[in-house]
Coordinates of C-alpha atoms and ligand atoms in Angstrom, one line a residue:
M1 CA 8.7 21.8 -20.3
N2 CA 9.7 18.2 -21.2
Q3 CA 11.4 15.5 -19.4
A4 CA 14.8 16.2 -21.1
V5 CA 14.7 19.8 -19.7
N6 CA 13.4 18.9 -16.3
P7 CA 14.2 15.4 -15.0
D8 CA 11.7 15.6 -12.2
L9 CA 8.9 15.9 -14.9
Q10 CA 7.4 12.5 -15.9
T11 CA 4.5 11.6 -18.3
V12 CA 1.3 9.8 -17.4
T13 CA 0.7 6.8 -19.3
T14 CA -2.6 5.3 -18.0
V15 CA -5.4 6.2 -15.5
T16 CA -8.1 4.0 -14.1
H17 CA -11.0 5.2 -12.0
W18 CA -12.1 2.6 -9.6
T19 CA -14.8 4.5 -7.6
D20 CA -15.8 8.2 -7.3
R21 CA -13.1 8.6 -4.6
L22 CA -10.3 6.3 -5.7
F23 CA -8.2 6.0 -8.8
S24 CA -4.8 4.6 -9.9
F25 CA -2.4 5.8 -12.6
R26 CA 1.0 4.9 -14.2
V27 CA 3.7 7.3 -15.2
T28 CA 7.1 7.0 -16.9
R29 CA 10.0 6.1 -14.5
P30 CA 13.1 8.2 -14.4
R31 CA 16.0 6.0 -15.6
S32 CA 18.0 7.0 -12.7
L33 CA 15.4 6.0 -10.0
R34 CA 16.1 3.3 -7.7
F35 CA 13.8 2.3 -4.9
R36 CA 13.0 -0.5 -2.6
S37 CA 9.4 -2.0 -3.0
G38 CA 7.2 -0.4 -0.3
E39 CA 9.0 3.0 -0.3
F40 CA 7.1 6.4 -1.1
V41 CA 8.1 9.5 -3.0
M42 CA 6.8 13.1 -3.5
I43 CA 4.7 13.7 -6.5
G44 CA 2.6 16.7 -7.6
L45 CA 1.7 19.3 -10.0
P46 CA 2.8 22.9 -10.6
G47 CA 1.1 25.1 -8.0
E48 CA 0.5 28.8 -7.8
G49 CA 3.5 31.0 -8.8
G50 CA 5.1 27.9 -10.4
K51 CA 5.9 26.5 -6.9
P52 CA 5.3 22.7 -7.1
L53 CA 2.4 21.3 -5.1
L54 CA 3.8 18.0 -3.8
R55 CA 2.4 15.2 -1.7
A56 CA 3.9 11.9 -0.3
Y57 CA 2.7 8.8 -2.4
S58 CA 3.6 5.2 -1.9
I59 CA 4.9 3.7 -5.1
A60 CA 2.3 1.0 -5.8
S61 CA 4.4 -0.8 -8.4
P62 CA 7.3 -3.1 -7.7
A63 CA 11.1 -2.0 -7.9
W64 CA 11.5 -4.1 -11.2
D65 CA 8.7 -2.4 -13.1
D66 CA 9.5 -0.1 -16.1
E67 CA 6.9 2.5 -15.1
L68 CA 5.7 3.7 -11.7
E69 CA 2.1 3.1 -10.5
F70 CA 0.2 5.1 -7.8
Y71 CA -3.2 4.5 -6.2
S72 CA -4.8 7.7 -5.0
I73 CA -7.7 9.1 -3.0
K74 CA -9.8 12.0 -4.5
V75 CA -10.3 14.5 -1.7
P76 CA -13.1 16.7 -2.9
D77 CA -11.4 20.0 -1.9
G78 CA -7.9 18.7 -1.5
P79 CA -5.3 21.0 -2.9
L80 CA -3.5 18.3 -5.0
T81 CA -6.1 15.5 -5.6
S82 CA -8.9 17.8 -6.7
R83 CA -6.7 18.4 -9.7
L84 CA -4.8 15.1 -9.8
Q85 CA -8.1 13.2 -10.3
H86 CA -8.4 14.8 -13.7
L87 CA -5.0 13.4 -15.1
Q88 CA -5.1 12.2 -18.6
P89 CA -2.5 9.9 -20.3
G90 CA 0.2 12.2 -21.9
D91 CA -0.2 14.8 -19.0
P92 CA 3.1 15.8 -17.2
I93 CA 3.6 15.1 -13.4
I94 CA 6.3 16.2 -11.0
L95 CA 8.2 13.4 -9.3
R96 CA 11.0 14.0 -6.8
P97 CA 13.2 10.9 -7.1
K98 CA 14.1 10.5 -3.4
P99 CA 12.3 7.4 -2.3
V100 CA 12.1 6.6 1.5
G101 CA 9.9 4.6 3.8
T102 CA 9.9 1.8 6.6
L103 CA 7.7 -0.6 4.8
V104 CA 10.6 -2.5 3.4
H105 CA 11.9 -6.0 4.1
D106 CA 15.3 -4.5 5.3
A107 CA 13.4 -3.3 8.3
L108 CA 12.1 -6.7 9.4
K109 CA 13.9 -9.5 10.8
P110 CA 13.6 -12.8 9.0
G111 CA 10.1 -14.6 9.8
H112 CA 7.9 -17.2 8.4
R113 CA 4.4 -15.5 8.0
L114 CA 4.1 -11.9 6.8
W115 CA 0.9 -10.0 7.6
L116 CA 0.2 -7.0 5.4
L117 CA -2.3 -4.9 7.1
A118 CA -4.0 -2.0 5.3
T119 CA -7.0 0.3 5.4
G120 CA -8.2 2.4 2.4
T121 CA -5.2 3.6 0.2
G122 CA -2.9 2.0 2.7
F123 CA -3.1 -0.9 0.2
A124 CA -0.7 1.0 -2.1
P125 CA 2.7 0.0 -0.7
F126 CA 1.5 -3.5 -0.6
A127 CA 0.5 -3.4 -4.1
S128 CA 4.3 -2.9 -4.7
L129 CA 5.4 -5.7 -2.1
L130 CA 2.9 -8.2 -3.3
R131 CA 4.5 -8.1 -6.8
E132 CA 8.0 -8.2 -5.4
P133 CA 9.7 -11.6 -5.7
E134 CA 11.6 -11.1 -2.3
T135 CA 8.3 -10.9 -0.5
W136 CA 7.7 -14.7 -1.5
E137 CA 11.2 -15.8 -1.2
R138 CA 11.5 -14.5 2.4
N139 CA 8.2 -15.9 3.7
E140 CA 6.3 -19.2 3.8
R141 CA 2.9 -17.5 4.0
V142 CA 1.8 -13.9 3.2
V143 CA -1.5 -12.6 4.5
M144 CA -3.1 -9.7 2.8
M145 CA -5.7 -8.0 5.1
H146 CA -7.4 -5.0 3.5
T147 CA -10.3 -3.3 5.2
C148 CA -12.5 -0.5 3.8
R149 CA -16.0 0.8 4.6
E150 CA -17.6 -0.4 1.4
G151 CA -17.1 -3.3 -1.0
A152 CA -16.2 -1.2 -4.0
E153 CA -13.4 0.4 -2.3
L154 CA -11.7 -3.1 -2.2
D155 CA -11.8 -3.4 -6.0
Y156 CA -8.2 -2.1 -6.8
G157 CA -6.7 -4.4 -4.3
R158 CA -8.8 -7.5 -5.3
A159 CA -7.9 -6.9 -9.0
L160 CA -4.3 -6.7 -8.2
V161 CA -4.3 -9.9 -6.0
E162 CA -6.3 -11.9 -8.5
G163 CA -3.7 -10.9 -11.2
L164 CA -0.8 -12.3 -9.2
R165 CA -1.5 -15.8 -10.2
D166 CA -1.0 -14.9 -13.9
D167 CA 2.2 -12.8 -13.3
P168 CA 5.1 -14.3 -15.2
L169 CA 7.6 -13.3 -12.5
I170 CA 5.8 -14.3 -9.3
G171 CA 2.8 -16.5 -10.3
D172 CA 4.8 -19.7 -9.5
L173 CA 6.3 -18.2 -6.2
I174 CA 3.0 -17.4 -4.6
A175 CA 1.5 -21.0 -5.0
G176 CA 0.1 -22.1 -1.7
K177 CA 1.6 -18.9 0.2
L178 CA -1.0 -16.2 -0.4
H179 CA -3.9 -15.7 1.9
Y180 CA -6.2 -12.6 0.9
Y181 CA -8.6 -11.5 3.6
P182 CA -10.6 -8.4 2.3
T183 CA -13.2 -7.0 4.8
T184 CA -15.8 -4.3 4.9
T185 CA -17.2 -2.5 8.0
R186 CA -20.2 -0.5 6.8
Q187 CA -21.6 -2.7 4.0
P188 CA -22.4 -6.3 4.0
S189 CA -19.7 -8.6 2.4
P190 CA -18.5 -12.2 2.8
H191 CA -16.0 -11.1 5.6
M192 CA -16.8 -8.2 7.7
G193 CA -15.1 -6.3 10.6
R194 CA -12.2 -4.3 11.5
I195 CA -8.6 -5.8 11.2
T196 CA -8.0 -5.2 14.9
D197 CA -11.2 -7.0 15.8
T198 CA -10.9 -10.1 13.5
L199 CA -7.2 -10.5 14.6
T200 CA -8.2 -10.3 18.4
S201 CA -11.2 -12.6 18.1
G202 CA -9.3 -15.1 16.0
Q203 CA -11.9 -14.9 13.3
V204 CA -9.2 -14.3 10.5
F205 CA -7.4 -17.4 11.6
R206 CA -10.5 -19.6 11.7
D207 CA -11.7 -18.3 8.1
L208 CA -8.2 -18.9 6.6
G209 CA -7.5 -22.1 8.3
L210 CA -4.2 -20.7 9.8
P211 CA -2.8 -21.4 13.3
G212 CA -3.2 -18.6 15.7
P213 CA -2.6 -16.2 17.5
L214 CA 0.4 -14.2 16.3
T215 CA 3.8 -14.9 17.9
P216 CA 7.1 -13.2 17.5
E217 CA 8.8 -16.5 16.5
V218 CA 6.5 -16.9 13.5
D219 CA 5.0 -13.7 12.6
R220 CA 6.0 -10.3 11.0
A221 CA 3.7 -7.4 10.0
M222 CA 3.7 -4.3 7.9
V223 CA 0.9 -1.8 8.7
C224 CA -0.4 1.1 6.6
G225 CA -3.5 3.1 7.4
S226 CA -4.8 6.2 9.3
L227 CA -3.0 7.2 12.4
A228 CA -5.6 5.8 14.7
F229 CA -5.6 2.5 12.7
N230 CA -1.7 2.3 12.9
Q231 CA -1.6 3.1 16.6
D232 CA -4.4 0.5 17.4
V233 CA -2.6 -2.2 15.4
A234 CA 0.7 -1.4 16.9
T235 CA -0.7 -1.8 20.4
L236 CA -2.3 -5.0 19.4
L237 CA 0.9 -6.4 17.8
R238 CA 2.8 -5.4 21.0
S239 CA 0.3 -7.3 23.1
F240 CA 1.4 -10.4 21.1
G241 CA 5.1 -9.8 21.9
L242 CA 6.1 -8.3 18.5
T243 CA 8.4 -5.3 18.5
E244 CA 8.6 -2.4 16.1
G245 CA 11.5 -2.2 13.6
S246 CA 13.1 0.5 11.5
N247 CA 15.7 0.8 8.7
A248 CA 18.2 1.3 11.4
Q249 CA 17.1 -1.6 13.6
P250 CA 15.0 -4.3 12.0
G251 CA 12.2 -5.7 14.2
D252 CA 8.9 -7.7 14.0
F253 CA 6.7 -5.2 12.5
V254 CA 6.8 -1.8 10.7
V255 CA 4.4 1.0 10.4
E256 CA 3.7 3.8 7.7
K257 CA 1.0 6.4 7.6
A258 CA -1.3 6.1 4.6
F259 CA -2.1 9.8 5.0
V260 CA -1.8 12.6 7.5
G261 CA -5.1 13.9 9.0
D262 CA -8.4 12.5 10.3
G263 CA -9.7 11.2 7.1
I264 CA -12.8 12.3 5.2
Ligands
LIG1 P1 -4.5 17.1 1.6 O1 -4.6 18.4 2.1 O2 -3.1 16.5 1.6 O3 -5.5 16.1 2.6 C1 -6.7 16.6 3.1 C2 -7.3 15.6 4.0 O4 -7.8 14.6 3.2 C3 -6.3 15.0 4.9 O5 -6.1 15.9 6.2 C4 -6.9 13.8 5.4 O6 -7.9 13.9 6.3 C5 -7.6 13.3 4.0 N1 -6.7 12.4 3.3 C6 -5.7 12.6 2.6 N2 -5.1 11.6 2.0 C7 -5.9 10.6 2.3 C8 -6.0 9.2 1.9 N3 -5.1 8.7 1.2 N4 -7.1 8.4 2.4 C9 -8.0 9.0 3.2 N5 -8.1 10.3 3.6 C10 -7.0 11.1 3.0 N6 -2.5 9.3 -0.5 C11 -2.9 8.4 -1.5 O7 -4.0 8.6 -2.0 N7 -2.2 7.4 -1.9 C12 -1.0 7.1 -1.5 O8 -0.3 6.0 -1.8 C13 -0.5 7.9 -0.4 N8 0.7 7.7 0.3 C14 1.1 8.5 1.3 C15 2.3 8.1 1.9 C16 2.6 8.7 3.1 C17 3.9 8.5 3.8 C18 1.9 9.9 3.5 C19 2.4 10.8 4.7 C20 0.8 10.3 2.8 C21 0.4 9.6 1.7 N9 -0.8 9.8 1.0 C22 -1.2 9.0 0.0 C23 -1.6 11.1 1.3 C24 -1.2 12.2 0.3 O9 0.1 12.6 0.6 C25 -2.2 13.4 0.3 O10 -2.6 13.7 1.6 C26 -3.4 13.1 -0.6 O11 -2.9 12.8 -1.9 C27 -4.3 14.3 -0.6 O12 -3.7 15.4 -1.1 P2 -4.6 16.7 -1.1 O13 -3.5 17.8 -1.4 O14 -5.7 16.5 -2.1 O15 -5.3 17.0 0.3
LIG2 P1 -15.0 1.6 10.8 O1 -16.0 1.7 9.5 O2 -15.4 0.6 11.8 O3 -14.6 2.9 11.2 P2 -11.6 5.5 7.3 O4 -12.2 5.5 6.0 O5 -12.3 6.1 8.3 O6 -10.2 5.8 7.2 O7 -11.5 3.9 7.6 C1 -11.2 2.9 6.7 C2 -11.4 1.6 7.3 O8 -10.5 1.4 8.5 C3 -12.8 1.4 7.8 O9 -13.1 0.0 7.4 C4 -12.7 1.6 9.4 O10 -13.7 0.8 10.0 C5 -11.3 1.0 9.6 N1 -10.7 1.6 10.7 C6 -10.7 3.0 11.0 N2 -10.0 3.2 12.2 C7 -9.6 2.1 12.6 C8 -8.9 1.7 13.9 N3 -8.5 2.5 14.7 N4 -8.7 0.4 14.0 C9 -9.2 -0.5 13.1 N5 -9.9 -0.2 11.9 C10 -10.1 1.1 11.8

């Protein structure tokens, strides 16, 4: 079935494998799809009996991009990703064009310093927001903290951040505003430690030469990781006086799950 027959069917254009557990891919974008950078959609493959096997995925590309990008885990026995990891350019993929989510600028009150806090594939919505001009127009500083167990798991994020300077749309906008703080927790690297720990100890402020701690007058945050990570970060942000926002009621920080379950 082609796209003209089924508007939910898109075509894979490129696939990049980053580690044996992580890959990214780009697909054609339905002409009618409008979304806000940071939102997620349902994507998938035909399942048994022709019923679609769908999962939530953050759109990793910005709202202005002609294609859609996704950044994915490979769960060894995962119903979808055990198959999705074998995608090739030209393959069809199902995409339900109903974007939703709370990691959007509309859900945050205006601030001065935006913290993007991610573990693992929780980087995906920030891959979109980092390439979104509004992110840089709204904030004087943007701190991208990304933590993984091992160094290679940071590669997709690192490549994306390093590419921002050469991006014709936002290269000039980010000058002097971007602070990137990748850390590992189970393998030596230049910066180590959990996001919660480096924020609490003040290490991230010292390393980046930024004033701390967080305050509701200055700071806004977007959080995307496992349930435990999200809960711990939300508790920490509340302890600094920040309040959670939503699409209906903008606040100082917003949270989205990077996946449902205990992790692998
Ligand atoms: P599932 O049966 O869905 O998952 C099996 C188990 O694998 C889960 O119980 C969990 O323990 C673990 N797991 C699943 N996803 C992850 C993950 N991303 N990182 C670590 N452990 C995981 N996944 C992405 O890879 N990229 C995304 O951008 C993304 N965005 C999401 C946005 C939202 C709002 C939600 C709720 C989930 C998102 N997910 C994302 C997770 C995704 O929906 C699927 O769970 C994932 O693709 C695995 O699908 P599966 O059918 O292979 O296994
Ligand atoms: P750690 O190695 O100390 O558990 P996972 O692969 O389990 O989803 O974890 C991804 C990254 O997030 C790891 O570096 C992990 O650190 C970190 N992490 C997991 N849970 C939390 C939490 N509750 N608070 C802060 N960081 C967390």
